[in-house]
XYZ file of C-alpha atoms in Angstrom:
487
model
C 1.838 -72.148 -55.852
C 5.086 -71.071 -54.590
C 8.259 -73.021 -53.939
C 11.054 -71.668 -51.408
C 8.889 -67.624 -51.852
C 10.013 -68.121 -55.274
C 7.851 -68.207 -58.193
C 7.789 -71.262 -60.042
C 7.357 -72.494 -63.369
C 7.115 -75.879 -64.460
C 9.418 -77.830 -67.134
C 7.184 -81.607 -68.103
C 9.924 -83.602 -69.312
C 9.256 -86.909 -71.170
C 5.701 -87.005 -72.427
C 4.516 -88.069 -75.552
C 0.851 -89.178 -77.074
C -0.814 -91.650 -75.193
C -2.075 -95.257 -76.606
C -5.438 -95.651 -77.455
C -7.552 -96.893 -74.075
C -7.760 -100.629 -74.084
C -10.830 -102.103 -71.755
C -9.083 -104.770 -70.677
C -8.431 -106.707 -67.825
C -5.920 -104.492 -65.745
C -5.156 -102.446 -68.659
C -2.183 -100.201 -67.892
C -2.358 -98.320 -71.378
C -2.996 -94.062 -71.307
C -5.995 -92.627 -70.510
C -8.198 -90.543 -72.516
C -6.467 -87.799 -74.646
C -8.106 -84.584 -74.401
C -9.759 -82.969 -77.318
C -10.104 -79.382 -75.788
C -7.606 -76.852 -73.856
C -8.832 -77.174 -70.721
C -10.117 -73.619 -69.677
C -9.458 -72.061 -66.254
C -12.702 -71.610 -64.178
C -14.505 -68.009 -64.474
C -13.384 -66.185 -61.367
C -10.878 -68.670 -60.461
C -7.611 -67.603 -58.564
C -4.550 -68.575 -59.505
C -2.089 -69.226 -56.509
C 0.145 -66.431 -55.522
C 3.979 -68.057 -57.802
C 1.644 -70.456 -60.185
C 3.783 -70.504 -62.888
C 3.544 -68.308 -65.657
C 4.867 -70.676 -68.334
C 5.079 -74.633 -68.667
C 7.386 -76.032 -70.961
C 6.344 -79.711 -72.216
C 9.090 -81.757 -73.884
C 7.729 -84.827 -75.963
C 9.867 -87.566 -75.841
C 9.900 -89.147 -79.389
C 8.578 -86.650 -81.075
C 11.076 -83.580 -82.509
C 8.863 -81.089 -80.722
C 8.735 -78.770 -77.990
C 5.589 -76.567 -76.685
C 5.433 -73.550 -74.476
C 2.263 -73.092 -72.760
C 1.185 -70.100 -71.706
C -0.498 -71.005 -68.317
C -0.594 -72.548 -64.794
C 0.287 -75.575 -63.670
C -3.659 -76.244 -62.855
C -4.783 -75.535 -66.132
C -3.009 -78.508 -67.825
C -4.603 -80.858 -65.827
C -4.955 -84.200 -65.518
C -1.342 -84.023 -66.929
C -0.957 -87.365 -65.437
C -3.643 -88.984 -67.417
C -3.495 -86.515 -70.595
C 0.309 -86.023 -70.873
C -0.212 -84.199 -74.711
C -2.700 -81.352 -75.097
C -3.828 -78.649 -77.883
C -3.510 -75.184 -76.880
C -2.196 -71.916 -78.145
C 2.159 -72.591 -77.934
C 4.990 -71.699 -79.627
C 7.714 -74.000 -81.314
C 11.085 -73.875 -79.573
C 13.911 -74.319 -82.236
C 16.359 -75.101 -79.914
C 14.433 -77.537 -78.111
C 13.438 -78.790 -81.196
C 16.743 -79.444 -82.610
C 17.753 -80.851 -79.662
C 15.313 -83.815 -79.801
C 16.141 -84.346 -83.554
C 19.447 -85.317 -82.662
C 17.932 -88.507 -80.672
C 17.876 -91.433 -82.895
C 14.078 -92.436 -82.947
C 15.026 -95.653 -82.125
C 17.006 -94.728 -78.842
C 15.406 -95.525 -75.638
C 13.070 -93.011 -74.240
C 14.990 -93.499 -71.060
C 18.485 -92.647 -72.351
C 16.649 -89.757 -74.000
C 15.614 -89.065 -70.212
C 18.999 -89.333 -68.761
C 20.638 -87.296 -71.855
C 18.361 -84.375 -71.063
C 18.843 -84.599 -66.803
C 22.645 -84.333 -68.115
C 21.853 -81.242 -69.463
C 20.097 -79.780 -66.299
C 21.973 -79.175 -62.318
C 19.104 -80.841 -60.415
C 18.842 -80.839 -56.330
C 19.040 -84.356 -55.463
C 15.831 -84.288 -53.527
C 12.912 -86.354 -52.987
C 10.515 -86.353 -56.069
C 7.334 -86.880 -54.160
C 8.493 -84.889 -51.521
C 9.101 -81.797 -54.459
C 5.604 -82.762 -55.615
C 3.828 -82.670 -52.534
C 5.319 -79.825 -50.649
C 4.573 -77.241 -53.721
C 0.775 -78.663 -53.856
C 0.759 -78.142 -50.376
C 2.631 -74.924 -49.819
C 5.259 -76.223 -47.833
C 8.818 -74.715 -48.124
C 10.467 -76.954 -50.368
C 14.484 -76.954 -50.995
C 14.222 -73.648 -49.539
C 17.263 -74.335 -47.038
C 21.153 -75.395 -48.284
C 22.872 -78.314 -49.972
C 23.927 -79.647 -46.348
C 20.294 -78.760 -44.553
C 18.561 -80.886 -47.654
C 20.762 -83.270 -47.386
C 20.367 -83.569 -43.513
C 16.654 -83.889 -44.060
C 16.876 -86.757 -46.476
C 19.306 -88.911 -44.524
C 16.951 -88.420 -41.324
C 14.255 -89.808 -43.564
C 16.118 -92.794 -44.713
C 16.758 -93.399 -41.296
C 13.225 -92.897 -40.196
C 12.148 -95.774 -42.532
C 14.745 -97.836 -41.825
C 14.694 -97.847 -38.381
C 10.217 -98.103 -38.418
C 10.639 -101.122 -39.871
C 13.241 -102.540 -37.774
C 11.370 -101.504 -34.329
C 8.027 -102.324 -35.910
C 8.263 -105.672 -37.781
C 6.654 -107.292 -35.765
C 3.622 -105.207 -35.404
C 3.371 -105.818 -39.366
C 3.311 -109.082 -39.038
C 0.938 -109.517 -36.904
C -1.342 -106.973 -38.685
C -0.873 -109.310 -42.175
C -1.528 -112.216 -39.884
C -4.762 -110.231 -38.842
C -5.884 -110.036 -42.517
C -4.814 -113.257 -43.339
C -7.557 -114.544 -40.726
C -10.095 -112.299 -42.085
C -10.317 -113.777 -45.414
C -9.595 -117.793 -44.331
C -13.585 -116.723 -42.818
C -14.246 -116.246 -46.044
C -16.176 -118.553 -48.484
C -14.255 -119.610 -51.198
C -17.201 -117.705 -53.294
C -16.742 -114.581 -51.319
C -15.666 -111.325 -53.374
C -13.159 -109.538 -51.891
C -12.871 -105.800 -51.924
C -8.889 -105.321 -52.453
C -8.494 -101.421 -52.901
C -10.543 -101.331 -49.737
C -9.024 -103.490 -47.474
C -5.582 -102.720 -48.891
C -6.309 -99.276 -47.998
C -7.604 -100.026 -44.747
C -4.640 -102.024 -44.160
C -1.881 -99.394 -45.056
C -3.537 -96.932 -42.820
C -3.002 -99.210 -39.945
C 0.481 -99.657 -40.675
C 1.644 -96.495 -41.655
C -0.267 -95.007 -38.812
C 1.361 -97.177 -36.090
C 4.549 -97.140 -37.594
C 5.134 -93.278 -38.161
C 3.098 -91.906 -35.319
C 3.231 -94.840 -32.942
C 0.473 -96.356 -30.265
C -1.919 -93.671 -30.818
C -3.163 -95.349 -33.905
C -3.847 -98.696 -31.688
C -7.089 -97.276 -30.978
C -9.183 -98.411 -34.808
C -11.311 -94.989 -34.349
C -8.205 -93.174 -34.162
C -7.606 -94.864 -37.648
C -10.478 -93.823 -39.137
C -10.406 -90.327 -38.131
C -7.088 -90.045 -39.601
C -8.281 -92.155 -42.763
C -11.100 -89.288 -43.447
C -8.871 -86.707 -43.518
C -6.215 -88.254 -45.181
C -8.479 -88.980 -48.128
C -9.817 -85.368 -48.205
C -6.636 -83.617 -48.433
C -5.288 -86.269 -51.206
C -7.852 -86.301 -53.356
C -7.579 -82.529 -53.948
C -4.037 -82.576 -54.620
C -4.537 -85.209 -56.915
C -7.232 -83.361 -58.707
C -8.455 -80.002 -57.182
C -4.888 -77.859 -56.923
C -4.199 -79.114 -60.563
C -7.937 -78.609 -62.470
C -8.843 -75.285 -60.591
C -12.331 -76.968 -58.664
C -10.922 -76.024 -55.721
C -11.021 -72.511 -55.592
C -14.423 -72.935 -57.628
C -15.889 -75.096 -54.843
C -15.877 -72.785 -51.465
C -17.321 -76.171 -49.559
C -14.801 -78.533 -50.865
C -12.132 -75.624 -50.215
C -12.796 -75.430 -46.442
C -13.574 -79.365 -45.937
C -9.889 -79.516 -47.417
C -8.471 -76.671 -45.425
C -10.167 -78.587 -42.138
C -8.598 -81.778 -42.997
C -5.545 -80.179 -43.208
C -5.595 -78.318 -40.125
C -6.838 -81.598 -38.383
C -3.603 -83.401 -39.391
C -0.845 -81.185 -38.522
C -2.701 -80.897 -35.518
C -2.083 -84.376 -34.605
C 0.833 -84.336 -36.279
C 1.926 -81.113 -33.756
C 0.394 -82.906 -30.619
C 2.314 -86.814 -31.317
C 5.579 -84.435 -32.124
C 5.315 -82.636 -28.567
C 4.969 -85.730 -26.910
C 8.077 -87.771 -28.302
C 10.422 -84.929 -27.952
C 13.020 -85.360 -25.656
C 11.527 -88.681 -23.982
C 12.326 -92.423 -24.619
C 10.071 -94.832 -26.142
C 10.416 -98.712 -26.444
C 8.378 -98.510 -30.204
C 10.996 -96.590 -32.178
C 8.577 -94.506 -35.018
C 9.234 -92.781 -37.730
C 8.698 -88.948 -36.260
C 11.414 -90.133 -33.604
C 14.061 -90.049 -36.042
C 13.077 -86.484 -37.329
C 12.719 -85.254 -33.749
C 16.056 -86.673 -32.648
C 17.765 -84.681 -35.716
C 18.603 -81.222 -35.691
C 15.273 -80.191 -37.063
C 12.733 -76.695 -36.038
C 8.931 -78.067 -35.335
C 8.078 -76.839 -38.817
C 10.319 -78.717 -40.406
C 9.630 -82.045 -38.636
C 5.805 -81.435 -38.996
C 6.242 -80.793 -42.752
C 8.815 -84.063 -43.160
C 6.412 -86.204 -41.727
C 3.370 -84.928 -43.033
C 4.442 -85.723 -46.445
C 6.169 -88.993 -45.606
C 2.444 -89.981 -43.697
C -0.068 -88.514 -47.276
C 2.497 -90.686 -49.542
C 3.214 -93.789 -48.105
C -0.274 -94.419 -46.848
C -1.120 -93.848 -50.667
C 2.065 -95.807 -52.290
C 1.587 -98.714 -50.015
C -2.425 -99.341 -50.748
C -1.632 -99.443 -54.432
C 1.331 -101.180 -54.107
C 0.225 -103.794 -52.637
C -3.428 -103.804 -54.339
C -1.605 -103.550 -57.671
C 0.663 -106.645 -56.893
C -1.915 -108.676 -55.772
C -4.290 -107.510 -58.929
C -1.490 -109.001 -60.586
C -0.715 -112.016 -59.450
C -4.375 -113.191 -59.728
C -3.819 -112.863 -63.608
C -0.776 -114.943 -63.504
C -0.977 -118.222 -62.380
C 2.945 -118.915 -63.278
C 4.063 -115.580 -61.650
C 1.861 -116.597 -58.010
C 3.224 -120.383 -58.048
C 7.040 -119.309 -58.431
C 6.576 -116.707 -55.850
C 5.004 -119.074 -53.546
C 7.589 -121.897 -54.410
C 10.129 -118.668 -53.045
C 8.401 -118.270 -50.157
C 8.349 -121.782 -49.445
C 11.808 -122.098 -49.918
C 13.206 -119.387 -48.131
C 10.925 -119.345 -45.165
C 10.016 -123.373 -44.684
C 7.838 -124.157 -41.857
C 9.731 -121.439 -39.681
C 9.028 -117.668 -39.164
C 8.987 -114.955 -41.609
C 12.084 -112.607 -40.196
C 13.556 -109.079 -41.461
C 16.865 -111.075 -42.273
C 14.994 -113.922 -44.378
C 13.000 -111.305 -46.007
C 16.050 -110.150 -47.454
C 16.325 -113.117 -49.392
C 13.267 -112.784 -51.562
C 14.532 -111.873 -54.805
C 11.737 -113.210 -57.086
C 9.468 -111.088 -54.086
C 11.488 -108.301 -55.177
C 11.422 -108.643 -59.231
C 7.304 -108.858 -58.735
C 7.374 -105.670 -56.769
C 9.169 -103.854 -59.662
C 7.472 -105.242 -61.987
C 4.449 -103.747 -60.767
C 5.707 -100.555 -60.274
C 6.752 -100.637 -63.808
C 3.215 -102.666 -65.228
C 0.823 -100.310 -63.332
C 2.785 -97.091 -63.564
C 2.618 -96.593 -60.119
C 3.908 -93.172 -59.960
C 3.848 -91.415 -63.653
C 5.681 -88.917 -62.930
C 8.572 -87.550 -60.758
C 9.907 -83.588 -59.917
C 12.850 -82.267 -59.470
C 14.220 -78.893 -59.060
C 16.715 -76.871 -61.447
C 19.455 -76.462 -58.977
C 21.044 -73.766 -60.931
C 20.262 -71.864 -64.689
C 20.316 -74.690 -67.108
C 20.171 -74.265 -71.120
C 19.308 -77.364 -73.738
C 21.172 -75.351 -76.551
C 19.767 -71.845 -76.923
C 16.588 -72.218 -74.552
C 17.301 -71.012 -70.946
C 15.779 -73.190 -68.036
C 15.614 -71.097 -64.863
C 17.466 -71.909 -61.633
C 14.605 -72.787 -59.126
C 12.569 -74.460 -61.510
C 10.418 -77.470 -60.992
C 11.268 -79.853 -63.379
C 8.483 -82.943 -63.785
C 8.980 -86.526 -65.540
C 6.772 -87.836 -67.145
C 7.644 -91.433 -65.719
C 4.289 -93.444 -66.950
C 5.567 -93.283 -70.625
C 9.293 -94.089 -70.279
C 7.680 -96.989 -67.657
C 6.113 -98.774 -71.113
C 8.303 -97.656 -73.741
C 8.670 -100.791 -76.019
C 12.339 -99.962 -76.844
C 13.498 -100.537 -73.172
C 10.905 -102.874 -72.093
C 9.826 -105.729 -74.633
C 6.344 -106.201 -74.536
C 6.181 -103.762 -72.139
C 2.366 -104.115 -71.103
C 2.692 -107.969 -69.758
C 3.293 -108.294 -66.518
C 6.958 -110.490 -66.614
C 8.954 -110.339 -63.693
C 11.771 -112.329 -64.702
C 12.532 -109.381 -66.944
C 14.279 -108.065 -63.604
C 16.847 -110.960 -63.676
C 18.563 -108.626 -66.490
C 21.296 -106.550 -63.956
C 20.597 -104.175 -66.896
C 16.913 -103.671 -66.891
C 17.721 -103.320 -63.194
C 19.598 -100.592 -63.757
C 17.695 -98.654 -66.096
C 15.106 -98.915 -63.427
C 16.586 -97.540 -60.697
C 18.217 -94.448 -62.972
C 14.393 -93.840 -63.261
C 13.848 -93.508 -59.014
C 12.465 -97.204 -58.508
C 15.107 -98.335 -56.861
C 18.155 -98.178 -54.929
C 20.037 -95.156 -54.297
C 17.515 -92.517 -56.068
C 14.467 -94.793 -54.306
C 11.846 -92.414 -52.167
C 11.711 -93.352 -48.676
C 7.780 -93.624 -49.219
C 8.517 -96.383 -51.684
C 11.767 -98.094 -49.756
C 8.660 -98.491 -46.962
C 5.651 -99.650 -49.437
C 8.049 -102.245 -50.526
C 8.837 -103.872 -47.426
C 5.151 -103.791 -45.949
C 4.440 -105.783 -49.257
C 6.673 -107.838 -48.882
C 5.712 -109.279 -45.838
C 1.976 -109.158 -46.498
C 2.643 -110.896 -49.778
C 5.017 -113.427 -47.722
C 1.839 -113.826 -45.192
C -1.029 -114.204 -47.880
C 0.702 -116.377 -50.304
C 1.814 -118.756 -48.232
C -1.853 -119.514 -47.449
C -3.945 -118.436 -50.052
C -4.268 -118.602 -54.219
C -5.201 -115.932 -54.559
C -8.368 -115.471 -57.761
C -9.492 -112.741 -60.172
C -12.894 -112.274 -60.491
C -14.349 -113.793 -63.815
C -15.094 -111.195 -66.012
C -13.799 -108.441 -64.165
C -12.668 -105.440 -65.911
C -10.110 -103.420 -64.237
C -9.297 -99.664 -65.485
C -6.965 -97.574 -64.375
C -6.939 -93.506 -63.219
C -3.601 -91.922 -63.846
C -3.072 -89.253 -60.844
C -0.194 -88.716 -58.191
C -0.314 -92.793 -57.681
C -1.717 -95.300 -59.902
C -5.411 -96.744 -58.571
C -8.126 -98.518 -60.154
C -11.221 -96.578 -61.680
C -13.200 -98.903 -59.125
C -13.393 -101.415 -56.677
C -11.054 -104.644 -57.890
C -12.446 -107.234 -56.671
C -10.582 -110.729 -55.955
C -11.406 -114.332 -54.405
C -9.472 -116.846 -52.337
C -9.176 -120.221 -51.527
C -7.305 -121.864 -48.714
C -3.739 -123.129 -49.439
C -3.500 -127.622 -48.969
């Protein structure tokens, strides 16, 4: 795995023993804690840069392990943050932590030890995903980074603005589908949430092409190869162990920046009345590469963010009868018997406290990277410049000393300007927000504006939901909801 021809090693900051599995309904608790070092595969490769060395800091505990292996090898690291293996104790490191209070908040701890590091202010999921897939990543200046970011802020900003009515008409189009619906009908969320992000990520990043529902499909496939091996094959070693999984990856791949290549070619220098998102990377000052790897990154992660997103929220509010009714009163409120517009979307603030909440309930994304900007030290322990620096997100997300009673799902916890701003310190929100998520957000906010104001939406009676801890939250299986007509 290399990052900018450098070699990389890997620094997991903020992890900690999990809580014991609970099987209960949308359980966001830890999952299983290994018992074992996981082993590298006989025969295996490791990528030319995997790192030699990963450093894993456990917030609240006064402890600090160096493990001698790859970044594969200590997977799922999402799902089993702690493991046993042959390390070292860090006296620095270790001092360092004992000077925390044990009651202090596992996100000051967080912000106390980024104050120690220089850390590019760059995309976390875009860190993530260009190492996993060999992309260059903060390989180019402060200014050319920089650059990069701002065109992608613009490219979501400026999708939405061009394209809001296109998602509102494709919420309106799954609004129809389940008013068919019997009232006894079981709906399969993860799977039409998926199918729905696809369409509007598709047709909002790559424009008209995605029109055609085959198109959609196609892309769909090979979108779901190539992400379920970065969420599991780069990190656990199957990959190179599986030459037919290998190659069906390496296809998918190859399929994708192909179409990625062809849509590129065809919106450079010409003017379109659909603004997309690759228009705003081709109109910067941006090589082919560049723009292909931007947008192939931005396409894998929002596709992904928005599904759970919005299967997550909706998972949610079918638990909650008080949550659903106050959002619906909102909705009412703000949108009346009039049309649901980008300025009157702005006004859902109870919209917005669900959405974090969430985020926050599900730990959407457990963790976050970032890279060592320049050679850091946490008292005698030197962190190398160019290293990739991961946050453990999922565990600061529930720690009870920041969030009371941090596994219900209470949005008006977000009325605190406080809590607010502990959350976006932690990437959520506002200025340190991915573009990815600034784009799930919106999308769910208007489908949630759409559904709501139509439907109750139901849980299933009996219906155990489990969760699998990866790159983005998802359920173990299908979640399965009912509706009934809104009178």
């Amino acid at each position: 795995m290399a990052l900018g021809g450098l070699s990389l090693r890997l620094l997991l900051a903020g992890t900690r023993a999990p809580a014991p599995r609970r099987s209960i309904a949308l359980s966001a608790d830890a999952g299983r804690r290994s018992r074992s070092r996981p082993r590298r595969p006989v025969g295996s490769r490791v990528p030319r840069g995997a790192p030699a060395h990963t450093l894993c800091l456990k917030l609240g505990q006064a402890e600090a392990l160096l493990l001698e292996r790859p970044i594969r090898d200590v997977a799922p690291w999402a799902e089993e943050p702690c493991w046993t293996s042959r390390s070292s104790p860090l006296p620095s490191c270790w001092h360092w932590w004992e000077r925390c209070s044990t009651s202090t908040r596992l996100s000051d701890k967080l912000q106390e030890f980024r104050g120690l590091l220089q850390l590019k202010k760059t995309d976390p999921f875009e860190t993530m995903l260009k190492s996993l897939l060999r992309y260059q990543s903060g390989g180019g200046n402060v200014s050319e980074n920089h650059m990069r970011k701002k065109l992608c802020e613009n490219g979501v900003t400026n999708s939405l603005k061009s394209n809001f009515a296109l998602l509102l008409k494709l919420s309106e189009e799954l609004l129809d589908k389940w008013l068919s619906y019997p009232e006894t009908q079981h709906v399969p969320l993860s799977q039409h949430m998926l199918g729905f992000a696809m369409k509007s990520v598709t047709q909002m990043v790559m424009g008209s092409t995605f029109e055609n529902d085959q198109e959609v499909v196609r892309f769909q496939k090979n979108h779901g190869t190539v992400w379920s091996e970065i969420g599991k094959g780069f990190l656990d070693g199957s990959l190179d162990k599986n030459t037919t999984r290998k190659k069906q990856y390496e296809d998918a791949l190859v399929q994708l920046e192909s179409v990625l290549r062809n849509i590129i070619k065809e919106r450079k220098g010409r003017n379109f009345s659909q603004h997309i998102f690759i228009d705003s990377l081709v109109q910067g000052n941006l090589n082919d590469q560049q723009i292909l790897e931007d947008s192939m990154i931005f396409s894998l992660a929002s596709c992904i963010i928005t599904a759970k997103l919005c299967t997550w929220a909706i998972c949610f509010l079918t638990t909650s009868e008080e949550v659903q009714k106050k959002l619906y009163e909102e909705i009412n409120q703000v949108f009346g018997n009039g049309p649901i517009t980008p300025e009157k979307i702005e006004q859902l603030r109870y919209c917005q406290h669900v959405l974090c909440e969430t985020v926050r309930t599900a730990k959407l994304t457990p963790v976050s990277a970032q890279l060592q900007d320049i050679e850091g030290k946490i008292d005698q322990f030197i962190i190398p410049r160019e290293t990739l620096v991961l946050y453990a997100l999922g565990v600061v997300l529930q720690d009870p000393n920041t969030w009371p009673s941090p596994h219900k799902f209470d949005p008006d916890r977000f009325d605190d300007e406080l809590v607010m701003k502990t959350f976006s310190s932690l990437g959520f929100s506002g200025t340190r927000e991915c573009p990815e998520l600034r784009f799930a957000y919106m999308v769910t906010t208007v489908l949630l504006s759409v559904l709501v104001k139509r439907l109750h939406l139901l849980s299933v009676e009996g219906q155990v939901i489990e969760t699998k801890y990866e790159l983005v939250t998802s359920s173990r299986e299908e979640a399965w909801i009912t509706v009934s007509k809104r009178y």
